[in-house]
Amino acid sequence: MDETFYRENILDHARHMRNKGLLSPCDFDHEEHNPLCGDHLHLTMRIDDNGIIREVGWDGSGCAISQASASMLGEELIGMSLEQARKLDKQFVLDLIGIPLTINRVKCATLSLKTLLVGLVSSEHWENIEDE
Amino acid sequence: MAFDAATIRQDFPILQQMRSATVPLTYLDNAASSQKPQSVIDTLNTYYRTQNANVHRGIHWLSEMATELYEGARVKLQKFVNAKTRREIIFTRGTTEAINLVAQTWGRANLKAGDVVLSTVMEHHANIVSWQIAAEQYGFTLHYVPLLYDGTLDQATYARLLREENVKLVALTHGSNTLGTINPVADMTQLAHAHGALVLVDAAQTAPHFKLDVQALDCDFLAFSGHKMLGPTGIGVLYGKRELLEAMPPFLGGGDMIATVTLEGSTWNQLPYKFEAGTPAIAQAIGLGAAVDYLNALDLPAANAHEHALFVELYERLSEIAGVRVLGAAPERGALAAFTMEGAHAHDIAQVLDQHGVAVRAGHHCTMPLHQHLGIAASVRASLYFYNTAADVDRFIQAVYAARKTLVS
């Protein structure tokens, strides 16, 4: 692996994070940790009466990959229906990141998705997604 | 094609040794621990030479590789016992630790005064003592299913105990390490479930020989050891149904088992890591994965038929020897024979056998209650595996005759 690992897009999101800052009040509020390194993500969302995600606000701490993935996923979620969001899989986030990740770093990249899906569906659903 | 044990033996370097210049090595202590094929030895060697690092944490080449291999081994074990998900496979030090884990965590959350755990008289100490310790801690009562004369479990009493007592869990061996009896665990599990009791199966003696299917058995927990099935020591497996494992408190506290830690308290990691505190036995787990690969490549039904044919010959010829009593006469049994000889102690017999290059186990085989029930202090046990041959059985029988000549006048 060389320096191209930190693709410009990732660094851009990590430096200029989109939708950072928690929403209050909000319709969705969930926090998760990455037990391997202690990275933390808190995700809030406002959802309209038709079940469409209108606003996303998040806060967290962690590596460039975990923060960039939260920033990128947040942008994607705006305008998405909850029904669509529930069906997101690991590959969706890995494609956003766009670089091959090793087994221990996949956990960093998917922390934001884990926060979304554990909060939206269940931890068991997330574990099944993780094992795919 | 017939099973060719002579060729298979070439995979096991240790079996190529002589006991001494003129005496070949006859290894018949497989129920205690199996020998290891070259592929398992190579896997361990390669791991330590080229892949070694801690798992799950490191963001570096070696740690990523070690993590992939370690988690890959878990998936091999999941498929080996047909568990629904890899999260139901907890790596432990062995069967003993796996049973203690259930007794201490499921026991802590679920057992109290007035509850009953049902074990059996033929259990290995691991499946008795763990529950005795937990009974003292949590106040439940431990009962034992008795034996019939042929060395099978008394199923009528089992059914009565389930009916009349407040049984919460049945702790049952799949195969006896002394009598050889194979217990009807699927039927016994069905009956236990009908009375609202869970079932823990000790599969230490059967996992090396049979293709186990936890979903077909429908057992709630199943424990086995790596070293008896071609793998390294210090590694074993606890299988548990996911919903049960999810609800259980953790066993040991430490690294890798947490989600978050503050000085005030902690939350637990997801399965299976909740039960794998501290740096795990990484090389050993990967080695066990290689052992599973070896067993998967083997024609297991043919290997079983080979073992069974050897066992029948060993059993018949041993039974013919004057003063010898072979323990257990269950219709369905594994390829092992424990025996006593009138006028000779087990240790002395084993010593003479060793002089003839024959390795057996002598003592109570961690089944003291069973030996007490049979009215004997100790026995000698010869146990077979697929790499044994008719020549091994010949040398064993000749050595038993020699022991009799030396020890019984």
Coordinates of C-alpha atoms in Angstrom, one line a residue:
Chain A
M1 CA 0.0 0.0 0.0
D2 CA 1.3 3.5 -0.8
E3 CA 0.3 7.1 -0.2
T4 CA -2.5 6.8 -2.8
F5 CA -4.3 5.1 0.1
Y6 CA -5.4 8.5 1.2
R7 CA -7.3 9.3 -2.0
E8 CA -7.9 13.0 -2.4
N9 CA -11.7 12.5 -2.0
I10 CA -11.2 10.9 1.4
L11 CA -8.9 13.6 2.6
D12 CA -11.3 16.2 1.4
H13 CA -14.1 14.8 3.4
A14 CA -11.9 14.2 6.4
R15 CA -10.7 17.8 6.3
H16 CA -14.1 19.4 5.4
M17 CA -16.7 17.2 7.0
R18 CA -20.2 17.6 5.6
N19 CA -23.2 17.8 8.0
K20 CA -21.1 17.7 11.2
G21 CA -23.0 18.8 14.3
L22 CA -25.9 17.1 16.0
L23 CA -29.6 18.0 15.2
S24 CA -31.9 18.8 18.0
P25 CA -34.8 18.0 18.0
C26 CA -34.5 15.0 15.6
D27 CA -36.3 11.9 14.6
F28 CA -33.4 9.5 14.7
D29 CA -30.6 9.5 17.3
H30 CA -28.1 6.6 17.7
E31 CA -24.5 6.2 18.8
E32 CA -22.0 3.4 18.2
H33 CA -18.4 2.6 18.9
N34 CA -15.7 0.6 17.1
P35 CA -14.5 -1.6 19.9
L36 CA -11.2 -2.2 18.2
C37 CA -10.0 1.3 18.4
G38 CA -12.5 3.3 20.4
D39 CA -13.7 5.4 17.4
H40 CA -17.1 6.9 18.1
L41 CA -20.0 8.0 16.0
H42 CA -23.3 9.8 16.9
L43 CA -25.8 10.1 14.1
T44 CA -29.0 12.2 14.2
M45 CA -31.5 12.7 11.3
R46 CA -34.7 14.5 10.6
I47 CA -37.3 12.5 8.7
D48 CA -40.4 13.9 7.0
D49 CA -43.9 12.4 7.1
N50 CA -43.3 10.5 3.9
G51 CA -40.3 8.7 5.5
I52 CA -37.7 10.7 3.6
I53 CA -34.5 11.7 5.3
R54 CA -34.4 15.5 5.0
E55 CA -31.5 16.4 7.3
V56 CA -28.4 14.6 8.7
G57 CA -26.2 15.7 11.5
W58 CA -23.5 13.7 13.1
D59 CA -20.6 14.0 15.5
G60 CA -17.8 11.7 16.3
S61 CA -14.1 11.1 16.7
G62 CA -11.8 8.7 14.9
C63 CA -9.5 8.1 12.0
A64 CA -9.7 9.8 8.6
I65 CA -11.5 6.7 7.1
S66 CA -14.2 6.6 9.8
Q67 CA -14.9 10.3 9.7
A68 CA -14.8 10.6 5.9
S69 CA -17.2 7.6 5.6
A70 CA -19.6 9.4 8.0
S71 CA -19.3 12.6 5.9
M72 CA -19.9 10.7 2.7
L73 CA -22.7 8.5 4.0
G74 CA -24.4 11.6 5.4
E75 CA -24.5 13.3 2.0
E76 CA -26.0 10.1 0.4
L77 CA -28.7 9.7 3.1
I78 CA -30.2 13.1 2.5
G79 CA -33.2 12.6 0.2
M80 CA -33.2 8.8 0.7
S81 CA -36.3 7.0 2.1
L82 CA -35.9 5.1 5.3
E83 CA -37.0 2.0 3.4
Q84 CA -33.9 2.5 1.1
A85 CA -31.7 3.3 4.0
R86 CA -32.6 0.0 5.8
K87 CA -31.5 -1.9 2.7
L88 CA -28.0 -0.4 2.5
D89 CA -25.2 -3.0 2.6
K90 CA -21.5 -2.9 3.4
Q91 CA -20.5 -2.6 -0.2
F92 CA -22.4 0.7 -0.5
V93 CA -20.0 2.4 2.0
L94 CA -17.0 0.6 0.6
D95 CA -17.8 1.9 -2.8
L96 CA -18.1 5.5 -1.4
I97 CA -14.6 5.1 0.1
G98 CA -13.5 3.7 -3.2
I99 CA -10.2 2.1 -2.2
P100 CA -9.5 -1.5 -1.2
L101 CA -9.5 -1.9 2.6
T102 CA -8.0 -4.6 4.8
I103 CA -10.0 -6.6 7.3
N104 CA -9.2 -4.4 10.3
R105 CA -9.9 -1.1 8.5
V106 CA -13.3 -2.2 7.1
K107 CA -14.5 -1.7 10.6
C108 CA -13.4 1.9 10.5
A109 CA -15.1 2.5 7.1
T110 CA -18.4 0.9 8.2
L111 CA -18.8 2.5 11.6
S112 CA -21.2 5.1 10.2
L113 CA -23.3 2.5 8.5
K114 CA -23.3 0.4 11.6
T115 CA -24.6 3.4 13.6
L116 CA -27.4 3.9 11.0
L117 CA -28.4 0.2 10.7
V118 CA -28.2 -0.7 14.4
G119 CA -30.3 2.3 15.2
L120 CA -32.7 1.8 12.3
V121 CA -33.0 -2.0 12.4
S122 CA -31.1 -4.1 15.0
S123 CA -27.6 -5.2 16.1
E124 CA -28.4 -8.6 14.7
H125 CA -29.2 -7.2 11.3
W126 CA -25.9 -5.3 11.4
E127 CA -24.0 -8.4 12.3
N128 CA -25.5 -10.3 9.4
I129 CA -24.5 -7.4 7.0
E130 CA -21.0 -7.4 8.5
D131 CA -20.7 -11.2 7.9
E132 CA -21.7 -11.0 4.2
Chain B
M1 CA -11.3 -48.1 -2.7
A2 CA -10.5 -49.4 0.7
F3 CA -9.2 -47.0 3.3
D4 CA -5.4 -47.0 3.1
A5 CA -4.1 -46.3 6.6
A6 CA -0.5 -47.2 5.6
T7 CA -0.5 -44.3 3.2
I8 CA -2.3 -41.9 5.5
R9 CA 0.3 -42.6 8.2
Q10 CA 2.9 -41.0 6.0
D11 CA 1.2 -37.7 6.8
F12 CA 2.1 -38.1 10.5
P13 CA 5.9 -37.6 11.1
I14 CA 5.7 -38.7 14.7
L15 CA 4.4 -42.1 13.7
Q16 CA 7.5 -42.7 11.6
Q17 CA 9.6 -42.9 14.8
M18 CA 10.7 -46.1 16.5
R19 CA 10.2 -46.5 20.3
S20 CA 13.8 -47.8 20.4
A21 CA 16.2 -49.4 17.8
T22 CA 14.2 -52.6 17.5
V23 CA 10.7 -51.6 18.9
P24 CA 8.2 -49.7 16.7
L25 CA 5.9 -47.1 18.2
T26 CA 2.3 -48.1 18.6
Y27 CA 0.2 -45.1 19.5
L28 CA -3.1 -46.1 21.0
D29 CA -3.7 -43.1 23.3
N30 CA -5.8 -41.1 20.8
A31 CA -8.7 -40.5 23.1
A32 CA -6.3 -38.5 25.2
S33 CA -4.7 -36.6 22.3
S34 CA -4.3 -37.3 18.6
Q35 CA -1.1 -36.9 16.6
K36 CA -0.7 -34.1 14.1
P37 CA -0.4 -34.3 10.3
Q38 CA 2.5 -32.5 8.5
S39 CA 0.0 -29.9 7.1
V40 CA -1.0 -28.8 10.7
I41 CA 2.7 -28.6 11.7
D42 CA 3.5 -26.6 8.5
T43 CA 0.7 -24.2 9.1
L44 CA 2.0 -23.4 12.6
N45 CA 5.5 -23.1 11.3
T46 CA 4.5 -20.8 8.5
Y47 CA 2.4 -18.7 10.8
Y48 CA 5.3 -18.1 13.2
R49 CA 7.8 -17.6 10.5
T50 CA 5.9 -15.3 8.2
Q51 CA 2.4 -14.2 9.6
N52 CA 2.6 -13.7 13.3
A53 CA 1.1 -10.6 14.9
N54 CA -1.8 -9.7 17.2
V55 CA -5.3 -9.9 15.7
H56 CA -8.2 -7.4 15.4
R57 CA -6.1 -4.3 16.4
G58 CA -3.1 -3.6 14.2
I59 CA -3.4 -1.5 11.1
H60 CA -0.4 -3.2 9.5
W61 CA 0.4 -6.0 7.0
L62 CA 1.0 -8.8 9.5
S63 CA -1.9 -8.0 11.8
E64 CA -4.3 -7.9 8.9
M65 CA -3.0 -11.2 7.7
A66 CA -3.2 -12.8 11.2
T67 CA -6.7 -11.5 11.6
E68 CA -7.8 -12.9 8.2
L69 CA -6.4 -16.3 9.1
Y70 CA -7.8 -16.3 12.6
E71 CA -11.3 -15.4 11.4
G72 CA -11.0 -17.7 8.5
A73 CA -10.4 -20.6 10.9
R74 CA -13.6 -19.6 12.7
V75 CA -15.6 -20.0 9.5
K76 CA -14.0 -23.4 8.9
L77 CA -15.1 -24.5 12.3
Q78 CA -18.6 -23.0 11.7
K79 CA -18.9 -25.1 8.6
F80 CA -17.4 -28.2 10.2
V81 CA -20.2 -28.4 12.8
N82 CA -22.8 -26.7 10.5
A83 CA -23.5 -23.8 12.8
K84 CA -25.8 -21.1 11.4
T85 CA -23.3 -18.3 11.7
R86 CA -19.6 -17.8 12.6
R87 CA -20.8 -15.8 15.6
E88 CA -21.9 -19.0 17.3
I89 CA -18.3 -20.3 17.3
I90 CA -16.4 -19.2 20.4
F91 CA -12.7 -20.2 20.6
T92 CA -11.8 -21.5 24.0
R93 CA -8.7 -23.3 25.4
G94 CA -10.6 -26.6 25.0
T95 CA -13.7 -28.5 26.0
T96 CA -13.0 -27.9 29.7
E97 CA -12.9 -24.2 29.4
A98 CA -16.0 -24.2 27.1
I99 CA -18.0 -26.1 29.7
N100 CA -16.8 -23.8 32.5
L101 CA -17.8 -20.8 30.4
V102 CA -21.4 -22.1 30.1
A103 CA -21.5 -23.1 33.8
Q104 CA -20.2 -19.7 34.9
T105 CA -22.1 -17.3 32.6
W106 CA -25.3 -19.1 31.6
G107 CA -25.4 -20.5 35.1
R108 CA -24.9 -17.1 36.7
A109 CA -27.8 -15.6 34.8
N110 CA -30.2 -18.6 34.9
L111 CA -29.6 -21.0 37.8
K112 CA -30.8 -20.6 41.4
A113 CA -31.9 -22.6 44.4
G114 CA -34.6 -25.1 43.4
D115 CA -33.2 -25.6 39.9
V116 CA -31.7 -28.8 38.7
V117 CA -28.8 -29.5 36.4
L118 CA -28.7 -33.1 35.1
S119 CA -25.3 -34.7 34.4
T120 CA -24.5 -38.4 34.0
V121 CA -22.4 -40.9 35.8
M122 CA -20.2 -41.5 32.7
E123 CA -19.2 -37.8 32.3
H124 CA -15.6 -36.6 32.2
H125 CA -14.7 -34.6 35.2
A126 CA -15.0 -31.4 33.1
N127 CA -18.7 -32.0 32.8
I128 CA -19.1 -32.8 36.5
V129 CA -16.8 -30.5 38.5
S130 CA -17.7 -27.3 36.5
W131 CA -21.3 -27.9 37.6
Q132 CA -20.4 -28.7 41.2
I133 CA -18.5 -25.4 41.5
A134 CA -21.4 -23.5 39.9
A135 CA -23.9 -25.4 42.2
E136 CA -22.0 -24.1 45.2
Q137 CA -22.1 -20.6 43.8
Y138 CA -25.6 -20.4 42.6
G139 CA -27.4 -22.8 44.9
F140 CA -28.9 -25.2 42.3
T141 CA -28.9 -29.0 42.7
L142 CA -26.9 -31.4 40.5
H143 CA -28.4 -34.9 39.7
Y144 CA -26.9 -37.7 37.7
V145 CA -28.4 -40.0 35.2
P146 CA -27.4 -43.6 36.2
L147 CA -26.1 -46.4 33.9
L148 CA -27.5 -49.7 32.9
Y149 CA -25.3 -52.8 33.0
D150 CA -24.2 -52.5 29.4
G151 CA -22.8 -49.1 30.0
T152 CA -25.6 -47.1 28.4
L153 CA -27.5 -44.4 30.1
D154 CA -30.7 -45.4 31.9
Q155 CA -33.2 -43.6 29.6
A156 CA -36.2 -44.5 31.8
T157 CA -34.7 -42.7 34.8
Y158 CA -33.6 -39.8 32.5
A159 CA -37.2 -39.4 31.4
R160 CA -38.5 -39.6 35.0
L161 CA -36.0 -37.0 36.2
L162 CA -37.0 -34.6 33.4
R163 CA -40.7 -35.2 34.4
E164 CA -40.3 -34.9 38.1
E165 CA -37.5 -32.4 38.7
N166 CA -37.1 -28.8 37.8
V167 CA -34.4 -29.5 35.2
K168 CA -32.9 -26.4 33.6
L169 CA -30.0 -27.9 31.7
V170 CA -28.7 -31.4 30.8
A171 CA -24.9 -31.7 30.6
L172 CA -24.3 -34.8 28.6
T173 CA -21.3 -36.4 26.8
H174 CA -21.8 -37.5 23.2
G175 CA -19.2 -40.3 23.5
S176 CA -17.9 -41.8 26.8
N177 CA -14.1 -41.6 27.0
T178 CA -14.0 -44.8 29.1
L179 CA -16.9 -47.0 28.1
G180 CA -16.9 -45.9 24.5
T181 CA -20.7 -45.6 24.7
I182 CA -22.2 -43.2 22.1
N183 CA -25.2 -41.5 23.6
P184 CA -28.4 -40.8 21.6
V185 CA -27.9 -37.0 22.0
A186 CA -30.5 -36.0 19.4
D187 CA -33.3 -38.0 21.0
M188 CA -32.2 -37.0 24.5
T189 CA -32.1 -33.3 23.4
Q190 CA -35.6 -33.6 22.0
L191 CA -36.9 -35.0 25.3
A192 CA -35.1 -32.3 27.3
H193 CA -36.5 -29.5 25.2
A194 CA -40.0 -31.0 25.6
H195 CA -39.5 -30.4 29.4
G196 CA -38.1 -26.9 28.9
A197 CA -34.5 -27.9 29.6
L198 CA -31.4 -26.9 27.6
V199 CA -28.7 -29.4 26.5
L200 CA -24.9 -29.0 26.6
V201 CA -23.1 -31.7 24.7
D202 CA -19.5 -32.6 25.4
A203 CA -18.3 -33.7 22.0
A204 CA -14.6 -34.1 22.9
Q205 CA -14.6 -37.8 22.0
T206 CA -16.9 -37.6 18.9
A207 CA -15.8 -34.4 17.0
P208 CA -12.5 -36.2 15.9
H209 CA -14.5 -39.1 14.4
F210 CA -17.9 -38.0 13.1
K211 CA -19.3 -35.2 11.1
L212 CA -21.3 -33.3 13.7
D213 CA -24.3 -31.2 12.8
V214 CA -25.4 -28.9 15.6
Q215 CA -28.6 -28.0 13.8
A216 CA -29.6 -31.6 13.3
L217 CA -28.7 -32.4 17.0
D218 CA -30.5 -29.2 18.0
C219 CA -28.3 -29.0 21.1
D220 CA -28.0 -25.6 22.8
F221 CA -24.3 -25.8 23.5
L222 CA -21.6 -28.1 22.1
A223 CA -18.0 -28.2 23.2
F224 CA -14.9 -29.9 21.7
S225 CA -11.1 -29.8 21.8
G226 CA -8.7 -29.2 18.9
H227 CA -5.9 -31.4 20.1
K228 CA -8.0 -34.6 19.9
M229 CA -8.8 -33.9 16.3
L230 CA -5.3 -33.4 14.8
G231 CA -5.1 -29.8 15.9
P232 CA -2.8 -28.0 18.4
T233 CA -3.3 -28.0 22.2
G234 CA -4.7 -24.9 23.8
I235 CA -7.6 -24.4 21.4
G236 CA -11.1 -25.7 21.4
V237 CA -14.6 -24.6 20.5
L238 CA -17.8 -23.7 22.3
Y239 CA -20.8 -23.7 20.0
G240 CA -23.9 -22.0 21.4
K241 CA -27.2 -21.0 19.9
R242 CA -26.9 -17.3 19.1
E243 CA -29.9 -16.1 21.1
L244 CA -28.5 -17.9 24.2
L245 CA -25.0 -16.5 23.8
E246 CA -26.4 -13.0 23.2
A247 CA -28.3 -13.1 26.5
M248 CA -25.3 -14.5 28.6
P249 CA -23.0 -12.2 30.6
P250 CA -19.3 -12.3 29.6
F251 CA -16.9 -14.9 31.1
L252 CA -13.5 -13.3 31.4
G253 CA -13.0 -9.5 31.4
G254 CA -10.2 -7.8 29.4
G255 CA -9.2 -6.7 26.0
D256 CA -11.2 -7.5 22.8
M257 CA -14.4 -8.4 24.7
I258 CA -15.6 -4.8 25.3
A259 CA -17.4 -2.2 23.3
T260 CA -16.6 0.7 25.5
V261 CA -14.8 1.0 28.9
T262 CA -15.0 3.9 31.4
L263 CA -13.8 3.9 35.0
E264 CA -17.4 3.5 36.0
G265 CA -18.3 0.6 33.9
S266 CA -18.1 -1.2 30.5
T267 CA -20.3 -2.5 27.7
W268 CA -19.7 -5.7 25.9
N269 CA -18.5 -6.4 22.3
Q270 CA -20.7 -8.4 19.9
L271 CA -20.5 -12.1 19.4
P272 CA -18.2 -14.0 19.4
Y273 CA -15.7 -11.5 20.8
K274 CA -17.7 -10.9 24.0
F275 CA -16.4 -14.3 25.1
E276 CA -12.8 -14.0 23.8
A277 CA -11.1 -11.7 26.3
G278 CA -7.4 -11.1 25.8
T279 CA -5.1 -12.1 23.0
P280 CA -6.5 -15.4 21.8
A281 CA -4.6 -18.6 20.8
I282 CA -4.1 -17.3 17.3
A283 CA -1.6 -19.8 15.9
Q284 CA -3.6 -22.6 17.6
A285 CA -6.9 -21.5 16.0
I286 CA -5.3 -21.3 12.6
G287 CA -3.7 -24.7 13.2
L288 CA -7.1 -26.1 14.1
G289 CA -8.4 -24.7 10.8
A290 CA -5.7 -26.7 9.0
A291 CA -6.8 -29.8 11.0
V292 CA -10.4 -29.3 9.8
D293 CA -9.1 -29.0 6.2
Y294 CA -7.3 -32.3 6.7
L295 CA -10.5 -34.0 8.1
N296 CA -12.6 -32.5 5.3
A297 CA -10.3 -34.0 2.7
L298 CA -10.4 -37.4 4.4
D299 CA -13.1 -40.0 3.4
L300 CA -14.6 -39.9 6.9
P301 CA -17.1 -42.7 6.5
A302 CA -14.3 -44.9 5.2
A303 CA -12.0 -43.8 8.0
N304 CA -14.8 -44.7 10.5
A305 CA -15.3 -48.1 8.9
H306 CA -11.5 -48.8 9.1
E307 CA -11.4 -47.7 12.8
H308 CA -14.4 -49.8 13.6
A309 CA -13.0 -52.9 12.0
L310 CA -9.8 -52.5 14.0
F311 CA -11.8 -51.9 17.1
V312 CA -13.9 -55.1 16.7
E313 CA -10.7 -57.1 16.2
L314 CA -9.0 -55.5 19.2
Y315 CA -12.1 -55.9 21.4
E316 CA -12.6 -59.6 20.5
R317 CA -8.9 -60.6 21.0
L318 CA -8.6 -58.6 24.2
S319 CA -11.8 -60.1 25.7
E320 CA -10.3 -63.6 25.0
I321 CA -7.4 -63.0 27.3
A322 CA -7.9 -64.7 30.7
G323 CA -8.6 -62.3 33.6
V324 CA -9.2 -59.4 31.3
R325 CA -12.5 -57.5 31.7
V326 CA -13.3 -54.9 29.0
L327 CA -15.5 -52.1 30.3
G328 CA -18.8 -51.3 28.6
A329 CA -20.9 -53.2 26.1
A330 CA -23.0 -50.6 24.5
P331 CA -24.4 -51.5 21.1
E332 CA -23.2 -48.2 19.6
R333 CA -19.7 -47.3 20.7
G334 CA -16.5 -45.5 19.7
A335 CA -13.2 -47.1 18.8
L336 CA -11.8 -47.4 22.3
A337 CA -11.5 -50.2 24.9
A338 CA -10.8 -49.7 28.6
F339 CA -10.0 -52.8 30.5
T340 CA -8.8 -54.3 33.8
M341 CA -6.7 -57.4 34.3
E342 CA -7.2 -59.6 37.4
G343 CA -4.1 -59.5 39.6
A344 CA -2.4 -56.5 37.8
H345 CA -2.7 -52.8 38.4
A346 CA -3.4 -50.5 35.4
H347 CA -0.2 -48.6 35.8
D348 CA 1.9 -51.7 35.8
I349 CA 0.2 -53.0 32.7
A350 CA 0.8 -49.7 30.9
Q351 CA 4.5 -49.8 31.9
V352 CA 5.0 -53.2 30.4
L353 CA 3.0 -52.1 27.3
D354 CA 5.3 -49.1 27.0
Q355 CA 8.3 -51.4 27.0
H356 CA 6.7 -52.9 23.9
G357 CA 6.3 -49.5 22.3
V358 CA 2.6 -49.4 23.0
A359 CA 1.3 -46.1 24.2
V360 CA -2.0 -46.3 26.2
R361 CA -3.7 -44.4 29.0
A362 CA -3.7 -45.9 32.5
G363 CA -5.7 -44.5 35.5
H364 CA -9.2 -43.2 35.8
H365 CA -9.2 -41.2 32.6
C366 CA -10.9 -38.3 34.4
T367 CA -13.9 -40.4 35.1
M368 CA -13.5 -41.2 38.8
P369 CA -17.3 -41.4 39.6
L370 CA -17.6 -43.9 36.7
H371 CA -14.7 -46.1 38.0
Q372 CA -16.3 -46.0 41.4
H373 CA -19.6 -47.0 40.0
L374 CA -17.9 -50.0 38.2
G375 CA -16.1 -50.9 41.5
I376 CA -12.6 -50.4 40.1
A377 CA -9.8 -47.9 40.9
A378 CA -8.2 -47.7 37.5
S379 CA -8.2 -49.2 34.0
V380 CA -6.0 -49.3 30.9
R381 CA -7.4 -47.7 27.8
A382 CA -6.5 -48.3 24.2
S383 CA -8.0 -45.9 21.8
L384 CA -7.8 -45.9 18.0
Y385 CA -7.7 -43.3 15.3
F386 CA -7.9 -43.6 11.5
Y387 CA -4.1 -43.8 11.2
N388 CA -3.8 -47.0 13.3
T389 CA -3.3 -50.3 11.5
A390 CA -3.9 -54.0 12.0
A391 CA -0.2 -54.2 12.9
D392 CA -0.8 -51.8 15.8
V393 CA -3.6 -54.1 17.1
D394 CA -1.3 -57.1 16.8
R395 CA 1.5 -55.5 18.8
F396 CA -1.0 -54.3 21.4
I397 CA -2.5 -57.8 21.9
Q398 CA 1.0 -59.4 22.1
A399 CA 2.0 -56.7 24.6
V400 CA -1.0 -57.4 26.8
Y401 CA -0.1 -61.1 26.8
A402 CA 3.4 -60.2 27.8
A403 CA 2.1 -58.0 30.6
R404 CA 0.0 -60.8 31.9
K405 CA 2.9 -63.2 31.8
T406 CA 5.1 -60.7 33.7
L407 CA 2.6 -59.4 36.2
V408 CA 0.1 -62.3 36.9
S409 CA 1.8 -65.4 38.2

